[in-house]
XYZ file of C-alpha atoms in Angstrom:
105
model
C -20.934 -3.395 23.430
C -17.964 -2.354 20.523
C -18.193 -3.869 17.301
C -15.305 -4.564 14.547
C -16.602 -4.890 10.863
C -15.330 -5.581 7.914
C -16.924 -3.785 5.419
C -16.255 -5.256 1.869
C -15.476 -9.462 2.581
C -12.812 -9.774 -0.393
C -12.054 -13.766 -0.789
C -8.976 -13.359 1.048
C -10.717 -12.188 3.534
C -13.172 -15.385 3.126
C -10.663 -17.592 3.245
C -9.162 -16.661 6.034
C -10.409 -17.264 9.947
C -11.244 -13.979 10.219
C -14.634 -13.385 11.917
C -16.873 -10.233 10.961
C -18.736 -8.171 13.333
C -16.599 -9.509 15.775
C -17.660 -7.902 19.374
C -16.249 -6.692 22.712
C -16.810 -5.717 26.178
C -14.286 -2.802 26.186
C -13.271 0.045 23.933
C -9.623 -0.653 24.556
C -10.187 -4.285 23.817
C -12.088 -3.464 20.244
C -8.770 -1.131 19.226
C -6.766 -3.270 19.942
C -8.151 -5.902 17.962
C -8.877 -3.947 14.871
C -5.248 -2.486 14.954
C -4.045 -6.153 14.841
C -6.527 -6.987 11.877
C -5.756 -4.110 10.306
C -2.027 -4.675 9.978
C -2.183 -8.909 9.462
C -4.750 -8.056 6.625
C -2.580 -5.839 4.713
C 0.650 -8.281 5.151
C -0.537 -10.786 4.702
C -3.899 -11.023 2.555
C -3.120 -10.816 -1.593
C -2.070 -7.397 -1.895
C -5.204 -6.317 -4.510
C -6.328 -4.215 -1.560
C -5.229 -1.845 0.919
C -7.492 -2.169 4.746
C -7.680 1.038 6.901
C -9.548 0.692 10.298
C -11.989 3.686 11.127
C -12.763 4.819 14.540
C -16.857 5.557 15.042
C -16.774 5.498 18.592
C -18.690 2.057 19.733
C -17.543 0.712 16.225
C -14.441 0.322 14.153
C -14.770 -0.055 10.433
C -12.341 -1.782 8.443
C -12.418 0.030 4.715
C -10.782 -1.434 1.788
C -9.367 -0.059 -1.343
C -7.811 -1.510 -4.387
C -4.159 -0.501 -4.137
C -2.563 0.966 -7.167
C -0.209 -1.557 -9.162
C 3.311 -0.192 -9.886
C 2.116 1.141 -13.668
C 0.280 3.421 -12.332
C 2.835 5.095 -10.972
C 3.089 8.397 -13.382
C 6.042 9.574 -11.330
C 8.814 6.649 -12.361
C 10.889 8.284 -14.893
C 12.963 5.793 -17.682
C 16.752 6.636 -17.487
C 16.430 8.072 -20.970
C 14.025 10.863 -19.334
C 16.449 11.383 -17.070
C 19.490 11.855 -19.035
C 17.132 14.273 -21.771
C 16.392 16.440 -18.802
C 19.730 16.649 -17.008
C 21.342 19.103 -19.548
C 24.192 16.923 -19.923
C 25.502 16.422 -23.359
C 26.904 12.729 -23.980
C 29.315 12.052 -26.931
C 32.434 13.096 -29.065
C 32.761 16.922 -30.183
C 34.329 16.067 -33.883
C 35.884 19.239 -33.528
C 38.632 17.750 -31.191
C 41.558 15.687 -32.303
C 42.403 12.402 -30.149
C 45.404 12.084 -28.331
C 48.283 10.684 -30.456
C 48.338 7.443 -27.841
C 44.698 6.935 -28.175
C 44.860 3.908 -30.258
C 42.968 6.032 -32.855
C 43.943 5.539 -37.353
């Protein structure tokens, strides 16, 4: 007998149809299934978490982790970070006269 189990039952989870320690006759049967859960649970559950199925032989555990929110993304740069980085020098050397047709005084 192959077992699929959900380790941590969020309240998505709860609220959903979702059966733990669902069981089967085969192997193939119980991968199948938990590939299935695995991907319907992270489309379509809340997003606070992120499911990975795990592979023990006669047993498949579904983990679950909190998934980061965008904040803590440390690698997102502003524009101004960008531009102070990039060497290039924006604005007017006052040492150079306009063009006579410029529309300057």
């Amino acid at each position: 007998m192959y077992t699929i189990e959900i380790e941590k039952e969020c309240a998505c989870f709860l609220k959903s149809d979702i059966k733990n320690n669902m069981k089967f006759e085969t192997r193939e049967d119980m991968i199948n299934k938990a590939r299935v859960l695995e991907c319907l649970m992270n489309q379509n559950f809340c997003m606070t978490h992120y499911f990975q199925a795990v592979d023990y032989n006669d047993k498949i555990i579904i983990h679950s982790t909190v998934r980061p929110t965008e904040d803590d993304d440390d690698d997102v740069e502003t524009s101004s970070e960008l531009v102070s980085r990039s060497g290039v020098v924006i604005g007017f050397d006052a040492g150079e006269k306009p063009p006579k047709d410029a529309g300057g005084n």
